[in-house]
Coordinates of C-alpha atoms in Angstrom, one line a residue:
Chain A
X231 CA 26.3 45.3 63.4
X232 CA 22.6 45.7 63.5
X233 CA 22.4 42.4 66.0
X234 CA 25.1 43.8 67.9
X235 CA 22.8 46.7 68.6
X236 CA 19.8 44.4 70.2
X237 CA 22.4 42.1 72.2
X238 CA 23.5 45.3 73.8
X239 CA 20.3 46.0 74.5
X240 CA 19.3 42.4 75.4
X241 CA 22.2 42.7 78.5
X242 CA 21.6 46.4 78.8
X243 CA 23.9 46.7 81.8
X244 CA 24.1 50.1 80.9
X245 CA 26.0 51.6 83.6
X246 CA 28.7 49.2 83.4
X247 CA 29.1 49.6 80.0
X248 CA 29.6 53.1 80.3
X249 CA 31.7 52.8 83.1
X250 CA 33.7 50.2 81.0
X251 CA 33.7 52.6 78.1
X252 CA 35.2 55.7 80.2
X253 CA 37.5 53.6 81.4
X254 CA 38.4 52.6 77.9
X255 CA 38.8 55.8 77.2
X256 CA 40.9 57.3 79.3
X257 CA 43.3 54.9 78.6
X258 CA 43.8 54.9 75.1
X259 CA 43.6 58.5 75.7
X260 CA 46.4 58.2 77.7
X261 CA 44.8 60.1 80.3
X262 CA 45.8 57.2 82.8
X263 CA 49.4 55.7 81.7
X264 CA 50.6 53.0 84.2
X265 CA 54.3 53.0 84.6
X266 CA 55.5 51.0 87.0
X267 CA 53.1 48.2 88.5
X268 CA 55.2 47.4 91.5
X269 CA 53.7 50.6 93.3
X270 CA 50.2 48.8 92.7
X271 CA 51.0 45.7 94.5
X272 CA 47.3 45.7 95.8
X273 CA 45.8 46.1 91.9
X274 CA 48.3 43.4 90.9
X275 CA 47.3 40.8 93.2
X276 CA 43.7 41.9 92.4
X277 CA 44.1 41.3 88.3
X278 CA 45.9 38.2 88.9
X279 CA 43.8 36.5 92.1
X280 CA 39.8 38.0 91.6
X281 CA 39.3 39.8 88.3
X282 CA 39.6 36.5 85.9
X283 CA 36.2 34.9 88.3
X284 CA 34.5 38.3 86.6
X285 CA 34.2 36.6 82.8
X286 CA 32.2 33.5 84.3
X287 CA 30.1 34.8 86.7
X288 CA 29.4 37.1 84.0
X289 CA 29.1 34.0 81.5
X290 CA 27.1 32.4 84.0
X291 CA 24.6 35.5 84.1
X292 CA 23.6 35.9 80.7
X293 CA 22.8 31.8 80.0
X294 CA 21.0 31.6 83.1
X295 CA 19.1 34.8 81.8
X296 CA 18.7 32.9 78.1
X297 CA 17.2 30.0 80.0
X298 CA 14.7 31.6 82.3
X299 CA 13.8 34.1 79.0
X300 CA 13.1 30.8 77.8
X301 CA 14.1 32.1 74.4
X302 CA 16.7 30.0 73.5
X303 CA 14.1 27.3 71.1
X304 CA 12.8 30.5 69.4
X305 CA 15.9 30.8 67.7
X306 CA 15.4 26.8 66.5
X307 CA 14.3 29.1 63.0
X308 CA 17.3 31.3 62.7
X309 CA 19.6 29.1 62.0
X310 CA 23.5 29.5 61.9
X311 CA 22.7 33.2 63.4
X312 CA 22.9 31.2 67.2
X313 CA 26.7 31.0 67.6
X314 CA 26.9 34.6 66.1
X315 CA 24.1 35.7 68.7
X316 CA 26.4 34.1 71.6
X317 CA 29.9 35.5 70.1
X318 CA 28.5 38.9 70.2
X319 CA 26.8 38.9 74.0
X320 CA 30.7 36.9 75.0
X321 CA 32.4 39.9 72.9
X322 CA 30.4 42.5 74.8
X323 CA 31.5 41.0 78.2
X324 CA 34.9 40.3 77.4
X325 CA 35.2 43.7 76.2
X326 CA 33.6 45.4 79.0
X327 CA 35.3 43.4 81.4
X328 CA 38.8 44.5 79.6
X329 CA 37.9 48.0 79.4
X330 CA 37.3 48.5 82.7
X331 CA 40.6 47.6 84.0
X332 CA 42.7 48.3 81.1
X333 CA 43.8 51.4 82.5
X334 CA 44.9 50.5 85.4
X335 CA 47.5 47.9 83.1
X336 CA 50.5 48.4 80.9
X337 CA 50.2 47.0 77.4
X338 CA 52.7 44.3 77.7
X339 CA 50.8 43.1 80.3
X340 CA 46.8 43.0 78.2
X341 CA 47.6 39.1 77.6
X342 CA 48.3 38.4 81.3
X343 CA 45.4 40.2 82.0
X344 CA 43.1 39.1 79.3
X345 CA 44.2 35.3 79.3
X346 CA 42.8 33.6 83.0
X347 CA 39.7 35.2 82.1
X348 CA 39.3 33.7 78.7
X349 CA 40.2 30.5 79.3
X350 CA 37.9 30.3 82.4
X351 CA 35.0 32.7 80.9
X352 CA 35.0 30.2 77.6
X353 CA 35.3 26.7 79.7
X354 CA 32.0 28.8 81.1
X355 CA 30.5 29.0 78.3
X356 CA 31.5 25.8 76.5
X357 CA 30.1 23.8 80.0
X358 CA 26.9 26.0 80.3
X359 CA 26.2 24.9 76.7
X360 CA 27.2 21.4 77.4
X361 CA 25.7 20.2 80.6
X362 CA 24.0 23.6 82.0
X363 CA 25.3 26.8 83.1
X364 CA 25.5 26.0 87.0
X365 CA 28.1 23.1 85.7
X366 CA 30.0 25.2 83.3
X367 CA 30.6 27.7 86.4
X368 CA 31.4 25.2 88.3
X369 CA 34.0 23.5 86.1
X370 CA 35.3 27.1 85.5
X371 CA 35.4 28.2 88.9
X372 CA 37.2 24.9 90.1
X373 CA 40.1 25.3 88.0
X374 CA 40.3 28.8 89.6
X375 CA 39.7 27.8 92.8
X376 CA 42.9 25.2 92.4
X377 CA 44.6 27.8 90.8
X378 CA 44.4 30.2 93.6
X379 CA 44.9 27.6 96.1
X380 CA 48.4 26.7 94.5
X381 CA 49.5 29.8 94.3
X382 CA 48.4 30.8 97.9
X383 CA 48.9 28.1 99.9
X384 CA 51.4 25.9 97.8
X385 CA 53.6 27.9 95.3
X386 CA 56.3 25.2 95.2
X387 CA 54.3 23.1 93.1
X388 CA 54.3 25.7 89.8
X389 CA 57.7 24.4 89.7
X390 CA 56.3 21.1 87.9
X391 CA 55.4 21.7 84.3
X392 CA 52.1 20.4 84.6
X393 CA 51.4 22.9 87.1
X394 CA 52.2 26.3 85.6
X395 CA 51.4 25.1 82.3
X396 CA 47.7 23.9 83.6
X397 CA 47.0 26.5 86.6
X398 CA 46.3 30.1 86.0
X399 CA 47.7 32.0 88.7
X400 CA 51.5 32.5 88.4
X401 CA 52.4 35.3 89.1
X402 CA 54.3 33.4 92.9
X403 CA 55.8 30.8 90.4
X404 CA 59.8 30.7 90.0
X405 CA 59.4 31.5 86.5
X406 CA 60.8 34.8 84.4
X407 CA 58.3 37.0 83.2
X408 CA 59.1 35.6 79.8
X409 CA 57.9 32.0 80.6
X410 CA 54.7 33.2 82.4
X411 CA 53.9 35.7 79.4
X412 CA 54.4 32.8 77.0
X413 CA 52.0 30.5 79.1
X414 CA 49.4 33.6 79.2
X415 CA 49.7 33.4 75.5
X416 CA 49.2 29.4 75.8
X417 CA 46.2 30.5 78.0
X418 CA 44.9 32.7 75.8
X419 CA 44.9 30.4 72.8
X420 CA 43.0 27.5 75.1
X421 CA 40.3 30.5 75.8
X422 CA 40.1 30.6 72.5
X423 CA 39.3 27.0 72.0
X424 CA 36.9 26.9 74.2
X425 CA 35.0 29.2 72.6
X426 CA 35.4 27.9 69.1
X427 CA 34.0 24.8 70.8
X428 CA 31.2 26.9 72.1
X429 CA 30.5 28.2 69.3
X430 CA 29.9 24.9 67.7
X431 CA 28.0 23.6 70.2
X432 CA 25.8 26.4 70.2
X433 CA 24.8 25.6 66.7
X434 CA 24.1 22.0 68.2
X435 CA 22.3 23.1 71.2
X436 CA 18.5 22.8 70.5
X437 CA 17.1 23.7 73.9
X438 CA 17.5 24.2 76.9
X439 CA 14.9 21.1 78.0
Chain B
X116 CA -11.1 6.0 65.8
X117 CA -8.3 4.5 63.3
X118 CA -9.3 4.8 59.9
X119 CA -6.2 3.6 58.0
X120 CA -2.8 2.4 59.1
X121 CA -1.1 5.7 57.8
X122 CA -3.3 9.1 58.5
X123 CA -3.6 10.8 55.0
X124 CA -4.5 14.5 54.6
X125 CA -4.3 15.9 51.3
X126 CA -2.3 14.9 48.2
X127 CA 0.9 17.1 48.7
X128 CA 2.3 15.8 51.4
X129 CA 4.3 18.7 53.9
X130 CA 5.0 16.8 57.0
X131 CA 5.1 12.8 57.2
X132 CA 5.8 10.9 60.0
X133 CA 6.3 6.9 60.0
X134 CA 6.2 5.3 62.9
X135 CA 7.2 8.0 65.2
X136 CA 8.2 7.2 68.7
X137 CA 10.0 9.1 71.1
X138 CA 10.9 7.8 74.9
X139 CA 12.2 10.3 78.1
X140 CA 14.1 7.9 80.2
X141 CA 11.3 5.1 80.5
X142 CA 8.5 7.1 79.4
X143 CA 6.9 6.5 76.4
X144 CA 5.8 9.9 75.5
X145 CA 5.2 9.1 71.4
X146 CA 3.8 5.4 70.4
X147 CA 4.6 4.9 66.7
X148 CA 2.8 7.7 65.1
X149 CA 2.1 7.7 61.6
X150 CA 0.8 10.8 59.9
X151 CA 0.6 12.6 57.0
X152 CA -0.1 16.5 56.5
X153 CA -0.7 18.4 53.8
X154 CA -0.9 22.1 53.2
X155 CA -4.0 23.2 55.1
X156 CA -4.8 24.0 58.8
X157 CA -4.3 20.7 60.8
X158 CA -5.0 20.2 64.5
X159 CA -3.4 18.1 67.0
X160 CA -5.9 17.6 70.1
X161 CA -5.7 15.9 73.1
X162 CA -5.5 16.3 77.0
X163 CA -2.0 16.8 78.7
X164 CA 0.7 14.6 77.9
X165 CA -0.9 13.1 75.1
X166 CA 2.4 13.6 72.8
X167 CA 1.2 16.5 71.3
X168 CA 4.6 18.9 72.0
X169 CA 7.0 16.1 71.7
X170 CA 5.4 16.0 68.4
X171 CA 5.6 19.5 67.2
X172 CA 9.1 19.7 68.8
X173 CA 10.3 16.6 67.1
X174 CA 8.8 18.6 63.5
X175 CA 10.4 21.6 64.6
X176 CA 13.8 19.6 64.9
X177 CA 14.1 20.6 68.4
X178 CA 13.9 17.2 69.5
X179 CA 15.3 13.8 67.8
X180 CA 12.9 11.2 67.6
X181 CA 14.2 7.8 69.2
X182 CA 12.2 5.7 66.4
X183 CA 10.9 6.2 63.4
X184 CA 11.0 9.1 61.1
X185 CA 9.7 12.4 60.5
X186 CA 10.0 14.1 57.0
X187 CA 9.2 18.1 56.3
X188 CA 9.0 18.5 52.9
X189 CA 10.7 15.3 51.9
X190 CA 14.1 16.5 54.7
X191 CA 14.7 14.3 57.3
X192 CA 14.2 15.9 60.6
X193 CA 17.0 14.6 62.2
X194 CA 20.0 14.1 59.1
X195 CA 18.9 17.6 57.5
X196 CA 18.0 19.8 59.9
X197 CA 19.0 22.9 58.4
X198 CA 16.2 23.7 55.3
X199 CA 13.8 22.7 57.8
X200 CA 15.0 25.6 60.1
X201 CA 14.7 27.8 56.7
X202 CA 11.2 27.2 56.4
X203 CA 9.9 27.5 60.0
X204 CA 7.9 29.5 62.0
X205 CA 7.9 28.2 65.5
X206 CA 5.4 29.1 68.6
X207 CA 6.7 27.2 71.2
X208 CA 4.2 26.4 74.1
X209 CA 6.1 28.6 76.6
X210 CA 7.2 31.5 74.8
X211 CA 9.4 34.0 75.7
X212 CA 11.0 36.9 74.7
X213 CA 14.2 39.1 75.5
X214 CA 12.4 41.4 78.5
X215 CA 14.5 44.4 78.1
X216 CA 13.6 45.0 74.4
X217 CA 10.2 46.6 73.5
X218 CA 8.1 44.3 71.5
X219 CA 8.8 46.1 68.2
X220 CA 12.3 45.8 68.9
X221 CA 12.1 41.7 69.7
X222 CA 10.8 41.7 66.5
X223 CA 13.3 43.6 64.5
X224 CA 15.5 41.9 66.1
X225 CA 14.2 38.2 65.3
X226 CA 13.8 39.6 61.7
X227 CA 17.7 40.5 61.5
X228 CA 18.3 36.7 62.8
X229 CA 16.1 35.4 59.9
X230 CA 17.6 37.7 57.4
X231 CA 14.0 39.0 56.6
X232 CA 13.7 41.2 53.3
X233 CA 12.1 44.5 53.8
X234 CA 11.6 43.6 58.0
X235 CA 9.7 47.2 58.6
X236 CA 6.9 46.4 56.4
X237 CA 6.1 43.2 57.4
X238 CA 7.0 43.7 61.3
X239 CA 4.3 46.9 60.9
X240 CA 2.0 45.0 59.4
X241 CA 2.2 41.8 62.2
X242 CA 2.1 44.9 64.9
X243 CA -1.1 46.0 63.5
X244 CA -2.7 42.4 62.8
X245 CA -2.3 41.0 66.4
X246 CA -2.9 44.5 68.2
X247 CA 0.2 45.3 69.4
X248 CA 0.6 48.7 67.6
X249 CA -0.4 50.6 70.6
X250 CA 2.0 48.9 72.8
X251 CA 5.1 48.2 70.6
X252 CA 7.4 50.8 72.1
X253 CA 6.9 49.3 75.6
X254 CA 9.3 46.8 77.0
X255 CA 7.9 43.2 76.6
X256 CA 8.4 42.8 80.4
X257 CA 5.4 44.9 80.8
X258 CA 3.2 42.9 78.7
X259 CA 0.3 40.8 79.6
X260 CA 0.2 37.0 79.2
X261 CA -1.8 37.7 75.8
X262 CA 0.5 40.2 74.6
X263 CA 3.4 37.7 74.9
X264 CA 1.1 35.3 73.0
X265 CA 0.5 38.0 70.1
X266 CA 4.5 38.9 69.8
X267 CA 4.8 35.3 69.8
X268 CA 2.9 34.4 67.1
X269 CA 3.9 37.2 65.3
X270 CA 7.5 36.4 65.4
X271 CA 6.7 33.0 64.3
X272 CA 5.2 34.9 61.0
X273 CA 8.4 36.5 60.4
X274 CA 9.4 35.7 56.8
X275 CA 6.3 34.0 55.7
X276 CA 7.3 30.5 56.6
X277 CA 5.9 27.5 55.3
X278 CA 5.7 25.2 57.7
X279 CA 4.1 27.0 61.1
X280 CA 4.1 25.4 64.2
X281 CA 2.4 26.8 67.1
X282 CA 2.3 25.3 70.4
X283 CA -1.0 25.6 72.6
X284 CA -0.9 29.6 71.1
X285 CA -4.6 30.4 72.5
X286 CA -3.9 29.7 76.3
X287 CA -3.6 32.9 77.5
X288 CA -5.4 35.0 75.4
X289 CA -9.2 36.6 76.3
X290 CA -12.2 35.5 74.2
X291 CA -12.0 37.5 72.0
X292 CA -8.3 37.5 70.7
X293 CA -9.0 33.8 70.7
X294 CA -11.6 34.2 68.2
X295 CA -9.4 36.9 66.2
X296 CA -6.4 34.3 66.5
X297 CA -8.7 31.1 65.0
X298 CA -9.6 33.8 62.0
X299 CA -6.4 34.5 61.2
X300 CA -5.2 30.9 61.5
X301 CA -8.4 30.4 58.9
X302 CA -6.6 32.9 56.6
X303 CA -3.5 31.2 56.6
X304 CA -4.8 28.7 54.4
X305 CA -2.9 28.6 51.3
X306 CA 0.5 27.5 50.2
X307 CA 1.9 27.0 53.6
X308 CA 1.0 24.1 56.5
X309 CA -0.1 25.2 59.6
X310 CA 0.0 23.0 62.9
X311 CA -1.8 24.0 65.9
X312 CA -1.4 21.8 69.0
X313 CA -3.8 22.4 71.5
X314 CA -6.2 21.1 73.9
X315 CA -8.5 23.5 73.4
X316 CA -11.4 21.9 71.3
X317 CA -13.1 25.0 70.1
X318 CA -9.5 25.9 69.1
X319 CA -9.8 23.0 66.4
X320 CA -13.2 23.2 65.7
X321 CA -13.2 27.0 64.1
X322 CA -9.6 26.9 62.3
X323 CA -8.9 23.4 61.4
X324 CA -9.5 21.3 58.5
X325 CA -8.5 18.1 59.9
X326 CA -7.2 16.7 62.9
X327 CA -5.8 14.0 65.2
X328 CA -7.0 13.2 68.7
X329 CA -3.4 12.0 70.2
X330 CA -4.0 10.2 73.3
X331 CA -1.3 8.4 75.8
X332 CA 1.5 8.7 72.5
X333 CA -1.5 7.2 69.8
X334 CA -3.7 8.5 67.3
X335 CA -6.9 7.7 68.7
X336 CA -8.8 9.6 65.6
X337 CA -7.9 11.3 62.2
X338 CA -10.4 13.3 60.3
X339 CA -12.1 16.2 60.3
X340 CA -13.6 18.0 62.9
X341 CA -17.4 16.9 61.0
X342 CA -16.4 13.5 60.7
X343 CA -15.3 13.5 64.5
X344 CA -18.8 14.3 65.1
X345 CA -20.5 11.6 63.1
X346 CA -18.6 9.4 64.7
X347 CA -20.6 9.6 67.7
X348 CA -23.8 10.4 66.1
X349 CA -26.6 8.3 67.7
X350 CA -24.3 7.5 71.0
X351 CA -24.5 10.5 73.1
X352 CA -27.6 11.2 74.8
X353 CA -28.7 13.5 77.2
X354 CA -30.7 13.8 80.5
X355 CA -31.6 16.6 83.1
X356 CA -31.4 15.8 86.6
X357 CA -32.0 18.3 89.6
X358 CA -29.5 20.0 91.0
X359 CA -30.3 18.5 94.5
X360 CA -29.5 15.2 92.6
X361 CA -26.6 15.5 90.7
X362 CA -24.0 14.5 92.4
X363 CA -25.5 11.2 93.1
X364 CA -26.4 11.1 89.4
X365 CA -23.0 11.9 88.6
X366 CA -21.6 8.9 90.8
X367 CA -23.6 6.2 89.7
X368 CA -22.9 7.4 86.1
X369 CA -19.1 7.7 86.5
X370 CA -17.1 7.3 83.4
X371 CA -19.7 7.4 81.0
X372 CA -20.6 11.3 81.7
X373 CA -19.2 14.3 79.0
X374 CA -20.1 17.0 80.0
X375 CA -22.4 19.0 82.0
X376 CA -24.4 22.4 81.7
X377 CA -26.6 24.2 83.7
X378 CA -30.4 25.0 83.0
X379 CA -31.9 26.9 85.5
X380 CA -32.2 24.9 88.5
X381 CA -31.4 21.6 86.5
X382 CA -28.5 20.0 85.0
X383 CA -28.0 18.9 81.9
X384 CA -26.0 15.8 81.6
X385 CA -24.5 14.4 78.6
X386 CA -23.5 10.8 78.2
X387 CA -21.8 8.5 75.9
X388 CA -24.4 5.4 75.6
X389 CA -27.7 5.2 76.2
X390 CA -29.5 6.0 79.4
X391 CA -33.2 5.4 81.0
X392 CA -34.8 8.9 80.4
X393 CA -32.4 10.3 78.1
X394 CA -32.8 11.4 74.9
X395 CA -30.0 11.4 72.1
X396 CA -28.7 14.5 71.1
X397 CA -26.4 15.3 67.9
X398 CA -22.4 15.6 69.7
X399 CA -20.9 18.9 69.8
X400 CA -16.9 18.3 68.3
X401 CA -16.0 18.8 72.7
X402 CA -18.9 15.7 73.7
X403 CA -17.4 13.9 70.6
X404 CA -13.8 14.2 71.6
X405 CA -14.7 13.2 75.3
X406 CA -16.4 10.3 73.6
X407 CA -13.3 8.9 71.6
X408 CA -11.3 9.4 75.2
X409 CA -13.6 7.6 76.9
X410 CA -14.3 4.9 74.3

């Protein structure tokens, strides 16, 4: 708790945490309760398409920030305290991230939501660790990018297993929402991974040089 | 200047290396260093890219060595990493801290990391020993190059580690919290080691028991900072030359010159071997390190 404290202050995007927060708020206040999501066709396609590319831009933003701070080999002498400095600054995105939509979403729907961008904000993470930030966006961002491009320009092809087991966006697939909820779940789960993998690797990670 | 094979400091032995070599790509950045430090203030001099951080990154288990071995208090800097970690207090040469946090706050939170017992009392009293009190509320973005340096050091305090490492820590700082920093490196003598890397040869000469010229990956020289000296005791000598004629002076002299000073409307040059009209001079520790380089 009292390291959660300074990594909030270490990203101190304050306004969008509080934004985030309201937005929280309102929801589990059930001052916003979405019904039917049909009537947001616009919101849908903006969850499912643009909003999972939030988690690892965001991802991308706070190693590149850790590198130029130049205070990653500083924390050489704390160790087994790095992976628990990194899941807490991931936490705080993920959470802000899922805040401020979450009103705007029923609650079946939180895994659909939560899932593209976990898996992609984690591969983030785990690449940024691995070979450098710019890579881990871009290995992220290019199984979004063939994600999208499927499901925009080539639908047909989630038919194959691979396909809408291994791309993101499904929501044009031929599957019932059953299937796709269980492959969010599969999603969420490789997110997950990732980021135990991340973790780890953070403990490895010596410097950014 | 090698003395022995193996560099021995004092009988407990903190940080050992054996034949110490690291390579980046092609480049040979560490030759097969052997050295031995004890508990005591120890110096690592020599120019750029001598070896000097690969060194102290290598102790501070930041970097694996690609030869040889490195021990910290009998661990193995590679195989057993982790009580090494424990017992460090790390300055690396660039330094940075979290810009959105005030200083007192980078250290609280470093303290946190390090699972400090009683953190306020000993982040209070760091604040107060390095100057910072006046300026720990303000965000560390605002501080001056020296500043950093202070919060740096300070953070590498935290705990009361035994093995500190500090990486060129004086660059950056005015005269005079150079001169407080070299006293308080004095009064770290004790239980604990302390290595300073620097260039810096004044750096050396006030804080530091013994050292080790490291030049192109090598240990060109271990001893102290007196011993240094005598080494070149009878072999620097010194002429004055008119300003109107020094830079001929200088050219026909080439390698062999140390250093140079101004007197008035002379110049007073220093030079390793003898010269017609010179007149040998007892080394300061900076002639006598030029010397060994240029020996």
């Amino acid at each position: 708790m009292h390291t959660l404290l300074f990594e909030l202050k270490v990203l101190r995007p304050w306004g969008s945490l509080i934004i985030a927060g309201l937005m929280g708020i309102i929801r589990i206040s059930k001052v916003v309760s979405p019904k039917d999501p049909a009537t947001w066709a616009g919101w849908i396609f903006f969850l499912e398409f643009v909003y999972p590319v939030l988690l690892p831009l965001l991802v991308f933003t706070f190693l590149e920030h850790e590198k130029n701070w130049r205070t990653w080999e500083t924390l050489i002498t704390v160790p087994y305290r790095k992976a628990w400095v990194l899941l807490e600054r991931y936490l705080i995105v993920v959470l802000a991230a899922f805040a401020g939509v979450m009103a705007g979403v029923r609650p079946q729907e939180y895994p659909a939501l939560l899932a593209p961008g976990l898996a992609l904000g984690s591969l983030a993470l785990l690449g940024g660790l691995a070979f450098g930030e710019e890579a881990g966006l871009g290995i992220s961002l290019s199984w979004w990018g063939i994600s999208f491009v499927v499901a925009i320009a080539k639908p047909e092809l989630l038919h194959s297993g691979i396909a809408n087991w291994g791309l993101l966006i499904l929501s044009a697939s031929p599957l019932s929402t059953a299937e796709i909820m269980l492959r969010k779940w599969c999603h969420l789960g490789i997110g997950l991974v990732f980021l135990l993998f991340a973790l780890v690797l953070a403990e490895h990670k010596r410097s950014w040089t | 200047m090698k003395i022995t094979s193996v560099y021995f400091c004092k009988e407990v032995t903190v940080i050992k290396a054996e034949a110490l070599t690291k390579y980046y790509g092609i480049v040979q950045a560490l030759a097969g260093v052997d050295l031995e430090i004890g508990t005591e203030v120890f110096g690592l001099l020599g120019p750029n890219g001598a070896g000097k951080t690969t060194f102290i990154r290598i102790i501070a288990t930041l970097l694996p060595p690609t030869f040889g071995k490195a021990t910290v208090f009998g661990h193995d800097v590679v195989h057993d990493r982790l009580p090494i970690r424990k017992m460090l207090g790390y300055l690396p040469q660039e330094f940075g801290a979290y810009p959105k946090l005030t200083g007192r706050e980078y250290l609280e939170y470093i303290a946190g990391l390090k699972g400090v017992r009683r953190p306020k009392e000993q982040i209070e009293a760091l604040l107060s020993q390095f100057g910072l009190m006046q300026v720990a509320r303000r965000r560390v973005t605002s501080y001056s190059g020296g500043m950093l340096k202070r919060l740096g050091i300070a953070q590498a305090l935290l705990g009361n580690p035994k093995v500190l490492l500090v990486d060129e820590p004086t660059g950056g700082l005015d005269p005079e919290e150079r001169v407080k920093f070299r006293e308080f490196l004095m009064g770290l003598r004790g239980d604990r080691v302390v290595v300073l890397s620097t260039h810096l040869v004044e750096d050396v000469a006030m804080a530091c028991d013994h050292l080790a010229v490291l030049y192109q990956g090598r240990i060109k020289f271990y001893g102290t900072p007196r011993e240094l000296i005598q080494a070149f005791q009878g072999k620097v000598y010194e002429i004055e030359v008119p300003e109107t004629e020094v830079k001929e002076k200088l050219a026909a002299l080439g390698e062999q010159v140390l250093t140079t000073q101004r007197r008035d409307a002379n110049r007073a040059i220093r030079i390793l071997g003898q010269i017609e009209g010179g007149c040998p001079i007892t080394p300061s520790l900076e002639d006598a390190y030029l010397a060994l380089l240029r020996s």
